[in-house]
Coordinates of C-alpha atoms in Angstrom, one line a residue:
X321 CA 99.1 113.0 103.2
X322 CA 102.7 111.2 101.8
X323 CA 105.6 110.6 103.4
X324 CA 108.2 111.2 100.8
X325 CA 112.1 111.8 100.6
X326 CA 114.7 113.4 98.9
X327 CA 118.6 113.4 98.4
X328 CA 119.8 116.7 100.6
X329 CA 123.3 118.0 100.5
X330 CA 126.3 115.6 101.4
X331 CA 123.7 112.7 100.5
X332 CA 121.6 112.8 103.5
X333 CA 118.4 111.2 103.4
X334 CA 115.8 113.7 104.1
X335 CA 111.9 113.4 104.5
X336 CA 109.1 115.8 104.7
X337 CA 105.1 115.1 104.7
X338 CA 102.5 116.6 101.5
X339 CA 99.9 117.4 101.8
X340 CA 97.8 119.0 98.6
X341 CA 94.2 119.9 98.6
X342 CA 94.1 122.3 96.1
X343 CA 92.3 121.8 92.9
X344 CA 94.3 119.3 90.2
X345 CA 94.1 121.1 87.4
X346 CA 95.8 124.6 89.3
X347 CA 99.3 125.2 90.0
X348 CA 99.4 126.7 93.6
X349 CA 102.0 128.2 95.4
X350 CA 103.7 125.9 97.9
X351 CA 103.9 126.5 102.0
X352 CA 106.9 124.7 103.6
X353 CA 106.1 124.3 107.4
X354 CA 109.2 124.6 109.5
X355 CA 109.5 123.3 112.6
X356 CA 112.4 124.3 116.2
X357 CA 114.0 121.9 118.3
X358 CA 114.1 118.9 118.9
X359 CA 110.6 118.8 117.5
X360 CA 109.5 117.5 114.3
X361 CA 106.8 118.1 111.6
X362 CA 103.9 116.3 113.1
X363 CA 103.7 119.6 115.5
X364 CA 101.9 121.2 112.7
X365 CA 99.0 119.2 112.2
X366 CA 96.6 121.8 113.0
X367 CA 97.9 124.3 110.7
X368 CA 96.9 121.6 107.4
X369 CA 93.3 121.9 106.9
X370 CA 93.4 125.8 107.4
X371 CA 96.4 126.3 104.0
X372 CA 95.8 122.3 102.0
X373 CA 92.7 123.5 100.3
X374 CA 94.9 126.8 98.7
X375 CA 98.3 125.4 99.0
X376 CA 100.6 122.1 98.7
X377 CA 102.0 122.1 102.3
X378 CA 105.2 120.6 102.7
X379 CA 106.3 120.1 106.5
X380 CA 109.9 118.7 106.2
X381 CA 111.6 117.1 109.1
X382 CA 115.1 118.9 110.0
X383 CA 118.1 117.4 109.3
X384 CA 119.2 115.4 112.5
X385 CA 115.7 115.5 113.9
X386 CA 112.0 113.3 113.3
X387 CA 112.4 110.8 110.0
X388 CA 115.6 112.4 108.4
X389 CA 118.3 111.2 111.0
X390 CA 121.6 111.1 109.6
X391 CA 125.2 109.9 109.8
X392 CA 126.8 111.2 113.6
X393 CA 130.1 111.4 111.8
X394 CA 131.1 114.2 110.1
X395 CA 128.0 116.2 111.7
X396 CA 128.0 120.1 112.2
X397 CA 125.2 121.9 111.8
X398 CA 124.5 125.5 111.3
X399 CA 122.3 127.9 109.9
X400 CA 123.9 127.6 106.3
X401 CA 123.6 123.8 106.4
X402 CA 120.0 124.7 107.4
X403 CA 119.5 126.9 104.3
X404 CA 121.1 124.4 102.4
X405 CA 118.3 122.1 103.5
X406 CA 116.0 124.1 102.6
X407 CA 117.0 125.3 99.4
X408 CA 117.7 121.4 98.4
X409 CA 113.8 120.8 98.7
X410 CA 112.5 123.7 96.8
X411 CA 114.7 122.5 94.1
X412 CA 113.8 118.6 94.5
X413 CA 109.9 120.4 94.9
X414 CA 110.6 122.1 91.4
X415 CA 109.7 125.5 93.5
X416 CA 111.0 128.4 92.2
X417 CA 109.4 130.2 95.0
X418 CA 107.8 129.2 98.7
X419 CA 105.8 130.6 101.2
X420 CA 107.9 129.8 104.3
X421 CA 106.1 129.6 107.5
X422 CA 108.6 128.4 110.3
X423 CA 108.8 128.3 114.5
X424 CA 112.2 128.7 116.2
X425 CA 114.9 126.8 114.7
X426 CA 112.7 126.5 111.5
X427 CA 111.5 130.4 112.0
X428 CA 115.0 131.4 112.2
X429 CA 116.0 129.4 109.1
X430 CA 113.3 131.6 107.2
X431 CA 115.0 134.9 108.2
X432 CA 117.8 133.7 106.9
X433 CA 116.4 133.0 103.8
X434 CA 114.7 136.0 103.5
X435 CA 117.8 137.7 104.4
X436 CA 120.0 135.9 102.4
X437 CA 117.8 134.0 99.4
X438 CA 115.2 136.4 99.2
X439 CA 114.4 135.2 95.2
X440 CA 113.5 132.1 96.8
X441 CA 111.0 133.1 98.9
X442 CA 107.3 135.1 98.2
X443 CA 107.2 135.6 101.7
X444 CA 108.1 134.6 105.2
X445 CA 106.3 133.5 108.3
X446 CA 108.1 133.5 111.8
X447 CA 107.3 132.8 115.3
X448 CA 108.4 131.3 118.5
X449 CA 112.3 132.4 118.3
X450 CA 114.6 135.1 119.7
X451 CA 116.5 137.1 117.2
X452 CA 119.6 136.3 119.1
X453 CA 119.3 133.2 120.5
X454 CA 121.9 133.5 123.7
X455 CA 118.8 136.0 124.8
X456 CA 116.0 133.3 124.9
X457 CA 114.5 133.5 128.4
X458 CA 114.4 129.8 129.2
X459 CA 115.9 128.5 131.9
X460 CA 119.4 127.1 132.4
X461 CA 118.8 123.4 131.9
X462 CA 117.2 124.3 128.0
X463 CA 120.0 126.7 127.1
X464 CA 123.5 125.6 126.2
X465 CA 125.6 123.4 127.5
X466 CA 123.3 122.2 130.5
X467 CA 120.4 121.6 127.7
X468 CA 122.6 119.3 125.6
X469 CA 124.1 117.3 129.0
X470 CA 120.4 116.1 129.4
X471 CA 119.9 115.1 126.3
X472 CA 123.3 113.1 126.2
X473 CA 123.6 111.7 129.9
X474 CA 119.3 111.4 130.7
X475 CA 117.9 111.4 126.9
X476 CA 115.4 112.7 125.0
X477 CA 112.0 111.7 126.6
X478 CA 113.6 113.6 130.2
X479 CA 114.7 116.2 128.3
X480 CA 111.1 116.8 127.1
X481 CA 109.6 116.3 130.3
X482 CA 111.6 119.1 131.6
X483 CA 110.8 120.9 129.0
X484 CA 107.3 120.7 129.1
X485 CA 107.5 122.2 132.8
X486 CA 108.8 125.3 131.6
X487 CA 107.0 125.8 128.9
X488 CA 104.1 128.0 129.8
X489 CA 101.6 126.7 127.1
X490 CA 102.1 123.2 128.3
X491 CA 100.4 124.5 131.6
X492 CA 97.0 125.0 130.0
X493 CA 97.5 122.4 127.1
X494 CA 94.2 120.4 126.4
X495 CA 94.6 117.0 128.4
X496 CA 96.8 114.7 126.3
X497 CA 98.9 117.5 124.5
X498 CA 102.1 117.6 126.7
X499 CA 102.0 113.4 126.6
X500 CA 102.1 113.5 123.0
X501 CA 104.6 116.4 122.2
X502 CA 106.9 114.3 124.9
X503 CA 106.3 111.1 122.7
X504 CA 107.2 113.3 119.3
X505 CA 110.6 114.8 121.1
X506 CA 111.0 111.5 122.7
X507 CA 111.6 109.5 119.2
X508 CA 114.6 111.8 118.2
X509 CA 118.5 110.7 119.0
X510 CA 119.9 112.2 121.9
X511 CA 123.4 112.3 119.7
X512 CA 121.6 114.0 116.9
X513 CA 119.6 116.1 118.5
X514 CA 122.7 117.6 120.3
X515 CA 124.7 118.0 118.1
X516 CA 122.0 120.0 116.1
X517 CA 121.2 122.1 118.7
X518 CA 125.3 122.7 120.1
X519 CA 125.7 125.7 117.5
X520 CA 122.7 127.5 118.3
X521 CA 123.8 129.8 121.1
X522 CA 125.9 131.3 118.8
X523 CA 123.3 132.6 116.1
X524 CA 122.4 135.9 115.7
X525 CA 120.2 137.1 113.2
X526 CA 119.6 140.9 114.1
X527 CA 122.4 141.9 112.0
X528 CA 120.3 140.1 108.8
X529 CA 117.0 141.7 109.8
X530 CA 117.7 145.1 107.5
X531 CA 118.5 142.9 104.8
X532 CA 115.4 141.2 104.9
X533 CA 114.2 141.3 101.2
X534 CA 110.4 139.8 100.8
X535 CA 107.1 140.5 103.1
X536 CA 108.0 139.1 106.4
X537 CA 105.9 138.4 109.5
X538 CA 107.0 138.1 112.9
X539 CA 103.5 136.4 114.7
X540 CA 103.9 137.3 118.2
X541 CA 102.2 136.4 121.9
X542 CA 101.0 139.3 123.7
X543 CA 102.7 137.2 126.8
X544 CA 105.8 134.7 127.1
X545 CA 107.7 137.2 124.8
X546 CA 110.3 134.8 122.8
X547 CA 112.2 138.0 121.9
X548 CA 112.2 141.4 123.7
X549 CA 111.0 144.7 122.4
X550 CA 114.3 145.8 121.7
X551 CA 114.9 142.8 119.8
X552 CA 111.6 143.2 117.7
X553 CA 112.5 147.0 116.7
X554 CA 114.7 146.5 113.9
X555 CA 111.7 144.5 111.9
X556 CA 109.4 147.7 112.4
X557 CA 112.1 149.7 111.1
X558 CA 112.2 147.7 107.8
X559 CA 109.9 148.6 105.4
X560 CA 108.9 144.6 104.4
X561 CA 108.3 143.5 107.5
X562 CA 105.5 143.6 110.0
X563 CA 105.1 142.1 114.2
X564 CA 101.6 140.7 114.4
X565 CA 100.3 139.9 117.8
X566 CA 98.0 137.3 119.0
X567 CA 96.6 136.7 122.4
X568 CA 98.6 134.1 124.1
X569 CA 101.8 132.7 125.0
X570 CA 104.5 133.9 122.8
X571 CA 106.4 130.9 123.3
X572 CA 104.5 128.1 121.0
X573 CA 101.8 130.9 119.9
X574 CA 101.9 128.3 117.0
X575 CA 100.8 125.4 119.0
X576 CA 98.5 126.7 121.6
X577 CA 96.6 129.2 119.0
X578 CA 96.7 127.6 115.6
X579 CA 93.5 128.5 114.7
X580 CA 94.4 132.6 115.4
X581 CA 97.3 132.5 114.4
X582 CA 95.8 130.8 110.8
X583 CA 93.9 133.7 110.9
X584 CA 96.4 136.4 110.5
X585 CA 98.8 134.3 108.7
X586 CA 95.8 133.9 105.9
X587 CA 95.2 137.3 106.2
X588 CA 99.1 138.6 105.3
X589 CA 98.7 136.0 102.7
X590 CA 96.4 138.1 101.4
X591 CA 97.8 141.4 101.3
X592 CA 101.2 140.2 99.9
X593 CA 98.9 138.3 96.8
X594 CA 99.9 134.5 97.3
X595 CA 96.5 133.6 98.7
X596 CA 93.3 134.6 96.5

């Protein structure tokens, strides 16, 4: 694994880890691992050993949050700057396509894509987010303006410890787990990590789900739903996309059952011909 970085729009300094497995003398396809707020790409260290050996996995840290922290001034943040992001690595990557496999913020970010920059993508991964994020069922001090007063007046590390109580996973997390996703949260800047998260109320991506144009999965909980029924009906009306559900907590399915959810995500790889 390398820590490497690369010049993102408006000159930000951005970073994301590699890791490549495959054989040297193939070409694979590349997985980019995105991860929500305020977290950072260390959350996916389970999901390497199961996609290195057939992929280059790239698990960037979002703008504002782990290693790529950047200038308060000036800062607004939104799904397009997101995209932006995102679209900046594949070309610094020289990746005509990716395989994007995101949770929440970075989940979202792939609908978009998919939505929106479709030729970039062979396919999408998404889990752990609401399709209109004013619906999330969390409670009131992790939603809004309440969420972004901790941060700012009590800072990260409470902000995580409270979050960690209302996180169901975290309440059968092997011992250790909660300490060290605290520590992870805990490293980001409370004035960064607000202001990334202060537009996300407003984001709604059901209106983008028909235009969804590569093979999509939405990798589901079968408890802790993230996003309703209702909200999960317009991706089984489009003919590209598919809700997969694995047995657990909806809400960080990707944390607290990597090794199923590798499963099924290997498995769509499969059937939409990026993994042999």
């Amino acid at each position: 694994m390398s820590v490497e970085s690369f010049r993102g729009p408006g000159g930000a300094s951005l970073y994301y880890r590699d890791d490549d497995f495959t054989d040297p003398w193939e070409k694979r396809p590349i997985v980019i691992l995105a991860h929500g707020h305020p977290r950072n790409s260390n959350m996916w260290y389970a999901w390497v050993p199961g996609l290195a050996r057939d992929f280059r996995v790239v698990r960037p840290d979002l703008r504002g949050l782990g290693l790529s922290k950047v200038p308060i001034e000036g800062y607004k943040n939104s799904p397009e700057v997101l995209m932006q992001d995102a679209i900046a690595l594949m070309d610094h990557l020289r990746a005509d396509k990716v395989v994007w496999i995101g949770e929440a913020t970075g989940a979202m970010i792939g609908l978009h894509l998919a939505a929106l920059a479709a030729e970039r993508l062979h396919c999408a991964v998404a889990m752990t987010v609401t399709l209109r994020i004013r619906d999330a069922p969390l409670v009131p001090s992790l939603v809004g303006a309440a969420s972004i007063q901790t941060m700012l007046t009590r800072g990260m590390r409470t902000w995580a410890l409270d979050s960690t109580k209302h996180r169901p996973w975290h309440r059968e997390a092997p011992p250790g787990f909660s300490e060290w996703y605290v520590d992870q949260v805990a490293q980001n800047d409370p004035l960064l990590a607000a202001a990334f998260y202060e537009p996300m109320p407003k984001v709604d991506a059901l209106p983008l789900i028909e235009r969804i144009g590569v093979p999509t999965m939405y990798l589901n909980g079968d408890r802790d739903f993230m996003a309703s029924p209702e909200q999960l009906e317009p991706l089984t009306k489009n003919p590209l996309a598919r809700v997969v559900t694995v047995e657990g907590p909806g809400y960080d399915i990707g944390y607290a059952r990597p090794d199923a959810c590798l499963v099924k995500v290997r498995q769509f790889l499969k059937e939409v011909g990026v993994l042999r």
